[in-house]
Coordinates of C-alpha atoms in Angstrom, one line a residue:
Chain A
X1 CA -4.5 -22.5 -8.3
X2 CA -5.3 -20.5 -11.5
X3 CA -5.8 -22.2 -14.8
X4 CA -2.6 -20.7 -16.0
X5 CA -0.7 -22.4 -13.3
X6 CA -2.2 -25.8 -14.0
X7 CA -1.3 -25.4 -17.6
X8 CA 2.3 -24.6 -16.6
X9 CA 2.2 -27.8 -14.5
X10 CA 1.0 -29.7 -17.5
X11 CA 3.7 -28.2 -19.7
X12 CA 6.3 -29.1 -17.1
X13 CA 5.1 -32.7 -16.9
X14 CA 5.5 -33.3 -20.6
X15 CA 8.5 -35.4 -21.4
X16 CA 11.2 -33.3 -23.1
X17 CA 12.6 -34.9 -26.3
X18 CA 16.2 -35.8 -25.7
X19 CA 18.7 -33.7 -27.6
X20 CA 21.2 -35.9 -29.5
X21 CA 23.8 -33.1 -29.4
X22 CA 24.4 -33.2 -25.6
X23 CA 22.5 -31.3 -23.0
X24 CA 25.0 -28.5 -22.7
X25 CA 24.7 -27.1 -26.2
X26 CA 21.0 -27.6 -26.3
X27 CA 20.7 -25.5 -23.2
X28 CA 22.7 -22.7 -24.8
X29 CA 20.7 -23.0 -27.9
X30 CA 17.5 -22.7 -25.9
X31 CA 18.9 -19.7 -24.1
X32 CA 20.0 -18.0 -27.3
X33 CA 16.6 -18.6 -28.9
X34 CA 14.8 -17.0 -26.0
X35 CA 17.5 -14.4 -25.2
X36 CA 15.0 -11.5 -25.6
X37 CA 12.7 -12.8 -22.9
X38 CA 15.6 -13.2 -20.6
X39 CA 16.8 -9.7 -21.5
X40 CA 13.3 -8.4 -20.5
X41 CA 13.6 -10.2 -17.2
X42 CA 17.1 -9.0 -16.4
X43 CA 16.6 -5.5 -15.1
X44 CA 13.8 -6.6 -12.7
X45 CA 16.0 -9.5 -11.5
X46 CA 18.9 -7.2 -10.9
X47 CA 16.6 -5.0 -8.8
X48 CA 15.4 -7.9 -6.7
X49 CA 19.0 -9.1 -6.2
X50 CA 20.3 -5.7 -5.1
X51 CA 17.3 -4.5 -3.1
X52 CA 15.9 -7.7 -1.7
X53 CA 18.4 -10.5 -1.7
X54 CA 21.6 -8.5 -0.8
X55 CA 19.7 -7.0 2.2
X56 CA 18.7 -10.5 3.3
X57 CA 22.4 -11.3 3.4
X58 CA 23.1 -7.9 4.9
X59 CA 20.9 -8.9 7.8
X60 CA 24.0 -10.7 9.2
X61 CA 25.0 -7.3 10.7
X62 CA 22.6 -8.3 13.4
X63 CA 25.2 -10.9 14.5
X64 CA 28.1 -8.5 14.1
X65 CA 29.5 -5.4 15.7
X66 CA 28.9 -3.3 12.6
X67 CA 31.2 -0.4 12.0
X68 CA 30.8 1.9 8.9
X69 CA 34.5 2.0 8.2
X70 CA 34.9 -1.8 8.1
X71 CA 31.7 -2.5 6.2
X72 CA 29.5 -5.6 6.5
X73 CA 32.1 -8.1 5.6
X74 CA 34.9 -6.7 7.6
X75 CA 33.0 -6.1 10.9
X76 CA 33.7 -8.5 13.7
X77 CA 31.2 -11.2 14.7
X78 CA 29.3 -10.6 17.8
X79 CA 27.1 -13.7 17.9
X80 CA 23.8 -13.3 19.7
X81 CA 25.1 -10.4 21.8
X82 CA 22.6 -7.9 20.4
X83 CA 19.7 -10.2 20.7
X84 CA 20.5 -11.0 24.3
X85 CA 20.8 -7.4 25.1
X86 CA 17.5 -6.6 23.4
X87 CA 15.6 -9.4 25.1
X88 CA 16.8 -8.1 28.5
X89 CA 15.4 -4.6 27.7
X90 CA 12.0 -3.7 29.0
X91 CA 11.7 -1.1 26.2
X92 CA 12.1 -3.9 23.5
X93 CA 9.1 -5.8 25.0
X94 CA 7.1 -2.7 25.3
X95 CA 7.6 -2.0 21.6
X96 CA 6.7 -5.6 20.7
X97 CA 3.6 -5.4 22.8
X98 CA 2.5 -2.1 21.2
X99 CA 3.0 -3.6 17.8
X100 CA 1.0 -6.6 18.5
X101 CA -1.8 -4.8 20.4
X102 CA -2.3 -2.1 17.7
X103 CA -2.2 -4.8 15.0
X104 CA -4.8 -6.9 16.8
X105 CA -7.1 -4.0 17.2
X106 CA -6.8 -3.3 13.5
X107 CA -7.5 -7.0 12.8
X108 CA -10.5 -7.3 15.1
X109 CA -12.2 -4.0 14.1
X110 CA -10.7 -3.5 10.7
X111 CA -11.0 -7.0 9.1
X112 CA -14.8 -7.4 9.3
X113 CA -15.6 -3.9 8.2
X114 CA -14.8 -4.2 4.4
X115 CA -16.6 -7.5 4.3
X116 CA -19.8 -6.1 5.8
X117 CA -19.6 -3.0 3.5
X118 CA -19.1 -5.2 0.4
X119 CA -22.1 -7.3 1.3
X120 CA -24.2 -4.2 1.8
X121 CA -23.0 -2.8 -1.5
X122 CA -23.8 -6.1 -3.2
X123 CA -27.5 -5.7 -2.2
X124 CA -27.7 -2.3 -3.9
X125 CA -29.6 -2.5 -7.2
X126 CA -29.2 1.1 -8.3
X127 CA -26.1 0.9 -10.4
X128 CA -25.2 4.6 -10.3
X129 CA -25.5 4.9 -6.5
X130 CA -23.4 1.8 -6.1
X131 CA -20.7 3.1 -8.4
X132 CA -20.7 6.5 -6.7
X133 CA -20.3 5.1 -3.2
X134 CA -17.5 2.8 -4.4
X135 CA -15.6 5.6 -6.1
X136 CA -15.9 7.7 -2.9
X137 CA -14.8 5.1 -0.4
X138 CA -11.8 4.0 -2.5
X139 CA -10.4 7.5 -2.4
X140 CA -8.6 7.7 1.0
X141 CA -6.5 4.7 0.1
X142 CA -4.7 6.9 -2.4
X143 CA -4.0 9.7 0.0
X144 CA -0.8 9.7 2.0
X145 CA -0.6 9.5 5.8
X146 CA 1.1 12.9 5.9
X147 CA -2.0 14.4 4.3
X148 CA -4.3 12.4 6.4
X149 CA -2.3 13.6 9.4
X150 CA -3.2 17.1 8.4
X151 CA -6.9 16.2 8.1
X152 CA -6.8 14.6 11.6
X153 CA -5.1 17.6 13.1
X154 CA -7.9 19.7 11.6
X155 CA -10.7 17.5 12.7
X156 CA -9.5 16.4 16.1
X157 CA -7.6 19.5 17.4
X158 CA -8.6 20.4 21.0
X159 CA -8.7 24.1 20.1
X160 CA -11.2 24.3 17.3
X161 CA -11.5 20.9 15.7
X162 CA -15.0 19.9 14.6
X163 CA -15.2 16.8 16.7
X164 CA -14.2 18.5 19.9
X165 CA -16.4 21.4 19.1
X166 CA -19.3 19.0 19.0
X167 CA -18.2 17.4 22.3
X168 CA -18.1 20.9 23.8
X169 CA -21.5 21.8 22.5
X170 CA -22.9 18.8 24.3
X171 CA -21.2 20.0 27.5
X172 CA -18.2 17.6 27.4
X173 CA -14.6 18.4 28.0
X174 CA -12.4 18.4 24.9
X175 CA -10.6 15.1 24.2
X176 CA -6.9 15.0 23.3
X177 CA -7.3 12.4 20.5
X178 CA -3.8 13.0 19.3
X179 CA -2.0 13.9 22.5
X180 CA -3.6 11.7 25.2
X181 CA -2.1 8.2 25.8
X182 CA -5.6 6.9 26.5
X183 CA -7.0 7.9 23.2
X184 CA -4.0 7.7 20.8
X185 CA -4.3 4.0 19.9
X186 CA -8.0 4.5 19.2
X187 CA -7.3 7.4 16.9
X188 CA -4.7 5.2 15.1
X189 CA -7.1 2.3 14.6
X190 CA -10.1 4.3 13.6
X191 CA -8.2 6.5 11.2
X192 CA -6.6 3.4 9.7
X193 CA -10.0 1.7 9.2
X194 CA -11.4 5.0 7.7
X195 CA -8.6 5.1 5.2
X196 CA -8.6 1.5 4.0
X197 CA -12.0 -0.1 4.5
X198 CA -13.3 1.1 1.1
X199 CA -10.3 -0.1 -0.8
X200 CA -10.4 -3.5 1.0
X201 CA -13.9 -4.1 -0.3
X202 CA -12.5 -4.4 -3.9
X203 CA -11.4 -8.0 -3.5
X204 CA -14.7 -9.0 -1.9
X205 CA -16.6 -7.2 -4.7
X206 CA -14.6 -9.1 -7.3
X207 CA -15.4 -12.4 -5.5
X208 CA -19.1 -11.5 -5.2
X209 CA -19.3 -10.5 -8.9
X210 CA -18.0 -14.0 -9.7
X211 CA -20.9 -15.8 -8.1
X212 CA -23.1 -17.5 -10.7
X213 CA -26.6 -15.7 -10.6
X214 CA -28.3 -19.0 -11.3
X215 CA -27.4 -20.1 -7.8
X216 CA -29.5 -17.2 -6.5
X217 CA -32.3 -17.9 -8.8
X218 CA -32.4 -21.5 -7.7
X219 CA -32.4 -20.3 -4.1
X220 CA -35.3 -18.0 -4.7
X221 CA -37.3 -20.8 -6.3
X222 CA -36.6 -22.9 -3.2
X223 CA -38.1 -20.0 -1.2
X224 CA -35.0 -18.6 0.3
X225 CA -35.3 -15.0 1.6
X226 CA -32.6 -12.4 1.4
X227 CA -31.0 -13.5 4.7
X228 CA -31.0 -17.2 3.7
X229 CA -29.4 -16.4 0.3
X230 CA -26.7 -14.6 2.2
X231 CA -26.1 -17.5 4.6
X232 CA -26.4 -20.4 2.2
X233 CA -25.1 -19.0 -1.1
X234 CA -23.0 -15.8 -0.7
X235 CA -21.0 -16.6 2.4
X236 CA -20.0 -20.1 1.5
X237 CA -18.9 -19.0 -1.9
X238 CA -16.6 -16.2 -0.7
X239 CA -15.3 -18.1 2.3
X240 CA -12.0 -18.9 0.6
X241 CA -11.4 -15.3 -0.3
X242 CA -12.0 -14.3 3.4
X243 CA -9.6 -17.0 4.6
X244 CA -6.9 -16.0 2.1
X245 CA -7.1 -12.3 3.2
X246 CA -7.0 -13.4 6.9
X247 CA -3.9 -15.4 6.3
X248 CA -2.2 -12.5 4.7
X249 CA -3.2 -10.3 7.6
X250 CA -1.9 -12.7 10.2
X251 CA 1.4 -12.8 8.3
X252 CA 1.6 -9.1 8.8
X253 CA 0.8 -8.9 12.5
X254 CA 4.2 -7.4 13.3
X255 CA 3.4 -4.5 10.8
X256 CA 1.4 -1.9 12.7
X257 CA 1.8 0.8 10.1
X258 CA 5.1 2.6 10.2
X259 CA 4.1 5.6 8.1
X260 CA 0.9 6.4 10.0
X261 CA 2.5 6.2 13.4
X262 CA 5.6 8.0 12.3
X263 CA 3.6 10.9 11.1
X264 CA 1.3 11.1 14.1
X265 CA 3.3 10.1 17.2
X266 CA 5.4 12.2 19.5
X267 CA 7.4 11.5 22.7
X268 CA 4.3 12.0 24.7
X269 CA 2.7 8.9 23.4
X270 CA 5.7 6.6 22.9
X271 CA 4.6 4.3 25.7
X272 CA 1.5 3.3 23.7
X273 CA 2.5 4.0 20.1
X274 CA 6.1 3.2 19.7
X275 CA 6.2 0.1 17.4
X276 CA 9.0 -2.1 16.1
X277 CA 9.5 -0.1 12.9
X278 CA 9.6 3.3 14.6
X279 CA 11.9 1.9 17.2
X280 CA 14.3 0.5 14.5
X281 CA 14.3 3.9 12.8
X282 CA 15.2 5.7 16.0
X283 CA 18.0 3.4 17.2
X284 CA 19.3 2.8 13.7
X285 CA 19.2 6.1 12.0
X286 CA 19.1 8.7 14.8
X287 CA 21.4 6.9 17.2
X288 CA 23.5 5.0 14.6
X289 CA 23.3 1.6 16.3
X290 CA 23.0 -0.3 13.1
X291 CA 23.6 -3.8 14.5
X292 CA 21.0 -3.4 17.2
X293 CA 18.4 -2.0 14.8
X294 CA 19.1 -4.7 12.3
X295 CA 18.6 -7.3 15.1
X296 CA 15.2 -5.9 15.9
X297 CA 14.3 -5.8 12.2
X298 CA 15.4 -9.4 11.6
X299 CA 13.5 -10.5 14.7
X300 CA 10.4 -8.9 13.2
X301 CA 10.9 -10.6 9.8
X302 CA 11.3 -14.0 11.4
X303 CA 8.1 -13.7 13.4
X304 CA 6.2 -12.5 10.4
X305 CA 7.5 -15.4 8.3
X306 CA 6.6 -17.9 11.0
X307 CA 3.1 -16.5 11.4
X308 CA 2.5 -16.7 7.7
X309 CA 3.6 -20.3 7.5
X310 CA 1.5 -21.1 10.6
X311 CA -1.6 -19.3 9.2
X312 CA -1.2 -21.1 5.9
X313 CA -1.0 -24.5 7.7
X314 CA -4.2 -23.7 9.6
X315 CA -6.0 -22.7 6.4
X316 CA -5.0 -25.9 4.8
X317 CA -6.2 -27.9 7.8
X318 CA -9.6 -26.1 7.4
X319 CA -9.7 -27.4 3.8
X320 CA -8.8 -24.1 2.2
X321 CA -6.1 -23.7 -0.4
X322 CA -3.9 -21.2 1.4
X323 CA -1.5 -18.7 0.0
X324 CA 1.1 -21.0 -1.5
Chain B
X1 CA -35.0 -11.5 -6.3
X2 CA -37.9 -9.5 -7.5
X3 CA -40.4 -9.9 -4.7
X4 CA -39.7 -7.3 -2.2
X5 CA -42.1 -6.9 0.6
X6 CA -42.2 -4.2 3.2
X7 CA -39.3 -5.7 5.0
X8 CA -37.3 -5.7 1.8
X9 CA -38.1 -2.1 1.1
X10 CA -37.2 -1.2 4.7
X11 CA -33.9 -3.0 4.3
X12 CA -33.2 -1.2 1.0
X13 CA -33.8 2.2 2.6
X14 CA -31.7 1.4 5.6
X15 CA -28.9 0.0 3.4
X16 CA -29.0 3.1 1.2
X17 CA -28.8 5.4 4.2
X18 CA -25.8 3.5 5.7
X19 CA -23.8 3.5 2.5
X20 CA -24.6 7.2 1.9
X21 CA -23.4 7.9 5.4
X22 CA -20.2 6.0 4.8
X23 CA -19.6 8.1 1.7
X24 CA -20.2 11.3 3.6
X25 CA -17.9 10.2 6.5
X26 CA -15.2 9.5 3.9
X27 CA -15.5 12.9 2.2
X28 CA -16.3 15.2 5.1
X29 CA -12.7 15.5 6.5
X30 CA -11.5 16.6 3.0
X31 CA -14.3 19.1 2.8
X32 CA -13.7 20.6 6.2
X33 CA -10.0 20.9 5.5
X34 CA -10.8 22.7 2.2
X35 CA -13.1 25.1 4.1
X36 CA -10.5 25.9 6.8
X37 CA -8.0 26.7 4.1
X38 CA -10.2 29.4 2.5
X39 CA -11.9 31.1 5.4
X40 CA -10.5 34.0 7.3
X41 CA -9.2 33.3 10.8
X42 CA -12.0 35.1 12.7
X43 CA -14.6 33.0 10.9
X44 CA -12.6 29.8 11.8
X45 CA -12.4 30.8 15.5
X46 CA -16.0 32.0 15.5
X47 CA -17.9 29.0 14.2
X48 CA -17.8 25.6 15.8
X49 CA -18.8 23.7 12.7
X50 CA -18.3 25.2 9.2
X51 CA -20.2 23.4 6.5
X52 CA -20.0 26.3 4.0
X53 CA -17.6 29.3 3.9
X54 CA -19.3 32.6 4.6
X55 CA -16.5 34.6 3.1
X56 CA -13.5 33.5 1.1
X57 CA -9.9 34.5 1.4
X58 CA -6.9 33.1 -0.5
X59 CA -4.3 34.6 1.8
X60 CA -3.1 31.2 2.9
X61 CA -2.6 30.1 -0.7
X62 CA -0.9 33.4 -1.6
X63 CA 1.5 32.8 1.2
X64 CA 2.0 29.2 0.3
X65 CA 2.7 29.9 -3.3
X66 CA 5.2 32.5 -2.4
X67 CA 7.3 29.9 -0.7
X68 CA 10.4 28.7 -2.6
X69 CA 10.4 25.4 -0.6
X70 CA 7.0 24.5 -2.0
X71 CA 8.1 24.7 -5.6
X72 CA 11.3 22.9 -4.9
X73 CA 9.5 20.0 -3.3
X74 CA 6.8 20.0 -6.1
X75 CA 9.7 19.8 -8.6
X76 CA 11.2 16.8 -6.8
X77 CA 7.9 15.0 -6.4
X78 CA 6.8 15.6 -10.0
X79 CA 10.2 14.3 -11.3
X80 CA 10.1 11.3 -9.0
X81 CA 6.5 10.6 -10.0
X82 CA 7.1 10.8 -13.8
X83 CA 10.5 9.2 -14.0
X84 CA 9.8 6.7 -11.2
X85 CA 6.5 5.5 -12.7
X86 CA 8.0 5.2 -16.2
X87 CA 10.9 3.1 -14.8
X88 CA 8.6 1.0 -12.7
X89 CA 6.2 0.3 -15.5
X90 CA 9.0 -0.6 -18.0
X91 CA 10.6 -3.1 -15.5
X92 CA 7.3 -4.5 -14.4
X93 CA 5.7 -5.0 -17.8
X94 CA 8.9 -6.5 -19.3
X95 CA 9.4 -8.9 -16.4
X96 CA 5.7 -9.8 -16.2
X97 CA 5.5 -10.6 -19.9
X98 CA 8.6 -12.7 -19.8
X99 CA 7.3 -14.6 -16.8
X100 CA 3.9 -15.1 -18.5
X101 CA 5.5 -17.0 -21.3
X102 CA 5.0 -20.7 -20.5
X103 CA 8.0 -21.9 -22.4
X104 CA 10.4 -19.8 -20.3
X105 CA 12.7 -22.2 -18.4
X106 CA 13.3 -21.3 -14.8
X107 CA 10.2 -19.1 -14.8
X108 CA 8.7 -20.9 -11.8
X109 CA 11.9 -20.7 -9.8
X110 CA 12.2 -17.0 -10.5
X111 CA 8.5 -16.4 -9.6
X112 CA 9.1 -18.2 -6.3
X113 CA 12.1 -15.9 -5.6
X114 CA 10.0 -12.8 -6.2
X115 CA 7.1 -14.0 -4.1
X116 CA 9.4 -14.9 -1.3
X117 CA 10.5 -11.3 -1.0
X118 CA 6.9 -10.5 0.0
X119 CA 7.1 -13.0 2.9
X120 CA 10.6 -12.3 4.2
X121 CA 12.9 -9.3 4.1
X122 CA 16.2 -8.4 5.6
X123 CA 14.7 -5.3 7.2
X124 CA 15.2 -1.7 6.6
X125 CA 18.7 -1.3 8.0
X126 CA 20.5 -3.6 5.5
X127 CA 18.5 -1.9 2.7
X128 CA 19.8 1.4 4.1
X129 CA 23.3 0.1 4.0
X130 CA 22.9 -1.0 0.3
X131 CA 21.6 2.4 -0.7
X132 CA 24.5 4.0 1.2
X133 CA 27.1 1.8 -0.5
X134 CA 25.6 2.5 -3.9
X135 CA 26.2 6.2 -3.2
X136 CA 22.5 7.0 -3.6
X137 CA 22.1 8.9 -0.3
X138 CA 20.8 12.4 -0.8
X139 CA 20.2 11.9 -4.5
X140 CA 16.8 11.9 -6.2
X141 CA 17.5 8.3 -7.3
X142 CA 17.2 7.1 -3.7
X143 CA 13.5 8.0 -4.0
X144 CA 13.1 6.0 -7.3
X145 CA 15.4 3.0 -7.5
X146 CA 14.9 1.2 -4.1
X147 CA 11.2 0.8 -4.8
X148 CA 11.4 0.3 -8.5
X149 CA 9.4 -2.9 -8.7
X150 CA 6.4 -3.8 -6.6
X151 CA 5.9 -7.5 -6.4
X152 CA 2.2 -7.3 -6.0
X153 CA 1.9 -5.2 -9.1
X154 CA 4.1 -7.5 -11.1
X155 CA 1.9 -10.5 -10.1
X156 CA -1.3 -8.7 -11.1
X157 CA 0.3 -7.7 -14.4
X158 CA 1.5 -11.3 -15.1
X159 CA -1.9 -12.7 -14.3
X160 CA -3.5 -10.3 -16.7
X161 CA -1.1 -11.4 -19.5
X162 CA -2.2 -15.0 -18.8
X163 CA -5.7 -14.1 -19.8
X164 CA -4.7 -12.9 -23.3
X165 CA -5.4 -15.4 -26.0
X166 CA -2.3 -17.4 -26.7
X167 CA -3.1 -17.9 -30.4
X168 CA -2.6 -14.2 -31.0
X169 CA 1.0 -14.3 -29.7
X170 CA 1.8 -17.4 -31.6
X171 CA 0.3 -15.9 -34.8
X172 CA 2.5 -12.8 -34.4
X173 CA 5.5 -15.0 -33.9
X174 CA 4.8 -16.9 -37.1
X175 CA 4.5 -13.6 -38.9
X176 CA 8.1 -13.0 -37.9
X177 CA 7.5 -10.7 -34.8
X178 CA 10.2 -11.2 -32.2
X179 CA 9.5 -10.9 -28.5
X180 CA 9.9 -7.1 -28.3
X181 CA 7.5 -6.7 -31.2
X182 CA 5.0 -9.0 -29.7
X183 CA 5.2 -7.2 -26.3
X184 CA 5.0 -3.6 -27.5
X185 CA 2.8 -4.0 -30.6
X186 CA 0.4 -6.6 -29.5
X187 CA 0.4 -7.3 -25.8
X188 CA 0.7 -3.8 -24.4
X189 CA -2.2 -2.3 -26.5
X190 CA -4.4 -5.2 -25.5
X191 CA -3.6 -4.8 -21.8
X192 CA -4.5 -1.1 -21.3
X193 CA -6.9 -1.7 -18.4
X194 CA -4.3 -3.5 -16.4
X195 CA -1.5 -1.1 -17.5
X196 CA -3.6 1.9 -16.5
X197 CA -4.4 0.5 -13.1
X198 CA -0.9 -0.4 -12.3
X199 CA 0.4 2.9 -13.6
X200 CA -2.0 4.6 -11.2
X201 CA -0.8 2.5 -8.3
X202 CA 2.8 3.3 -9.0
X203 CA 2.2 7.0 -9.7
X204 CA 0.2 7.5 -6.5
X205 CA 2.8 5.7 -4.3
X206 CA 5.5 7.9 -5.9
X207 CA 3.4 11.0 -5.3
X208 CA 3.0 9.9 -1.7
X209 CA 6.7 9.0 -1.4
X210 CA 7.6 9.4 2.2
X211 CA 9.3 6.3 3.6
X212 CA 12.4 6.4 1.3
X213 CA 12.7 10.1 1.8
X214 CA 12.7 9.8 5.6
X215 CA 15.5 7.3 5.4
X216 CA 17.6 8.4 2.5
X217 CA 17.2 12.2 2.2
X218 CA 18.5 14.8 4.6
X219 CA 19.1 17.6 2.2
X220 CA 16.2 20.0 2.2
X221 CA 16.6 20.9 -1.4
X222 CA 15.7 17.3 -2.3
X223 CA 12.6 17.1 0.0
X224 CA 9.6 15.7 -1.8
X225 CA 6.2 17.3 -1.2
X226 CA 5.3 15.0 1.6
X227 CA 8.3 16.0 3.7
X228 CA 7.6 19.6 3.1
X229 CA 4.0 19.1 4.1
X230 CA 5.1 17.3 7.2
X231 CA 7.4 20.1 8.3
X232 CA 4.6 22.7 7.7
X233 CA 2.1 20.6 9.8
X234 CA 4.2 19.4 12.6
X235 CA 7.1 21.8 13.1
X236 CA 6.0 24.6 15.4
X237 CA 9.0 26.8 14.9
X238 CA 8.7 27.5 11.2
X239 CA 11.8 28.9 9.7
X240 CA 10.0 29.8 6.5
X241 CA 9.6 33.3 5.2
X242 CA 6.9 34.0 2.7
X243 CA 5.6 37.3 1.5
X244 CA 2.6 39.3 2.7
X245 CA 0.6 38.1 5.6
X246 CA 2.3 36.9 8.7
X247 CA 2.2 33.2 9.5
X248 CA 0.5 33.8 12.9
X249 CA -2.4 35.6 11.3
X250 CA -2.9 32.8 8.8
X251 CA -3.1 30.3 11.7
X252 CA -4.4 26.8 10.7
X253 CA -5.4 27.9 7.2
X254 CA -1.8 27.8 5.9
X255 CA -1.4 24.3 7.1
X256 CA -4.7 23.2 5.5
X257 CA -3.8 25.0 2.3
X258 CA -0.6 22.9 2.1
X259 CA -2.6 19.8 2.7
X260 CA -4.9 20.8 -0.2
X261 CA -1.9 21.5 -2.4
X262 CA -0.7 17.9 -1.9
X263 CA -4.2 16.4 -2.2
X264 CA -5.8 18.1 -5.2
X265 CA -3.5 16.6 -7.9
X266 CA -4.4 13.1 -6.7
X267 CA -8.1 14.0 -6.7
X268 CA -7.8 15.3 -10.2
X269 CA -6.1 12.2 -11.6
X270 CA -8.1 9.6 -9.7
X271 CA -11.4 9.7 -11.5
X272 CA -9.8 8.9 -14.8
X273 CA -8.3 5.7 -13.6
X274 CA -10.8 4.4 -11.1
X275 CA -13.2 3.0 -13.8
X276 CA -10.6 0.2 -14.4
X277 CA -10.5 -1.0 -10.8
X278 CA -13.7 -3.0 -11.0
X279 CA -12.8 -4.5 -14.4
X280 CA -11.4 -7.6 -12.8
X281 CA -7.8 -6.4 -12.9
X282 CA -7.7 -6.8 -9.1
X283 CA -8.7 -10.4 -9.1
X284 CA -5.3 -11.4 -10.4
X285 CA -3.6 -10.4 -7.2
X286 CA -5.7 -12.8 -5.1
X287 CA -4.8 -15.9 -7.0
X288 CA -1.4 -17.6 -6.8

């Protein structure tokens, strides 16, 4: 909890002086006095209402037979028909499986990487070098997947890509990183890590910068080497940051990266790369089966929400604060 | 800290090498793409690894810049970036400021409602139906309005406002400043690091706008840059007609030139903003 929040709590806890002129008019007076603040808030609230809360209500099309002409309200209820149909489809489970597998790969290989890099950066005492490396590794985060798709085509092409040229010069056969089912997921995960590892060090760097240097000085006086300082000072102090990020990642396990996969995949690799979001896109927008697509999307949202709550519980049990 | 023996020096050297390698691995794909876009086809086919161009040709760029579609999509993207970022910043800064005022009743409830949208969403299909019902399909606004406010950015902004000295705002109020005056004359000028960072986040995500375009735009005249790039990269049968060289002769260089045309503007803007990242702005997002 930030200091700001505790102050809010303190504010809220204060007894409010009773207004003699009745609650109603006091409330309006309050509103009128702060009308400008509420005006500032209004456009953003309208946005959240229209683009977040109405769609939450709109998710009921998953339980209806949606027809464009009748609209969401006018369409007939269908109960769990779409869900029952989906759960009986092998394709649906394949898509769920792909999503989870790709996500877990990304978690297992992608989660530790920024932490390790941040710890390495933290050991660098040459300021200029440190800043330069940071600037460079943050960059890909700001580059779109379409552009990176172009870079990957260039690097990994079987005709004349640099990587395959190297493989060939060592006498190997060219590898279809983008076209072969066996390699496609690896390409996805590695390129995702390549894009985001640098940016993800930021939060760790911020946490590391917040560590009191006197703790290290005390450790040195006690005769701690570099390794012991890492084990006994650094890691315990950034533990909560790590746990927090892990919770958030677990809450997004059903997000395997729509944009990246949408740009890179093709029917040849659907069996290993078709994820929930791409599947929703195809059945919803290319086949026009809105209710079915909405059912898949809602299923995904519910799983995500449940995972987030679960991860948060676990974190609290471990004595950490959690996300909320 | 200051006693470094042989092992320490060895570690430092090793660490230096690893980090330098990471930087090279990050930059090399961009470099290689740039090279491919400016070397003639025979050089591309002849060498297995091209670290430096032997000869330069700008045929690919000439062809690219002669394409009407490129300029149309540039126009859409530039409009979306400028107008979209301005709208996003206005909404985000106003809402974050209001929510950072401790005396605001209902602030905590509203904050919860905003954060809840990060945890749960109705999914893309209901959103699609909302955009459709609002009549935004195939308009440039479909690329701007549905992602007007990013909750994460709003939280970072609000947390930054919390760090400003309260006395300052109170003093301004006593001097007869109303909320708008306080916000635009005092709070905004003091929050430039955070505002710059969040502006960059919004601007880059607008420049890279792809998701909304895929869902809401079918009219080629409204394609943003990323969709144009995608069609150049992944559609084999190109229906485009440029001037001068034939597409076939340009081979991969035309594709890579398009990639560069989309990348270079981001690369040019990025260094001006990145100095703010480390300034603690980011920490705000982790709390809460």
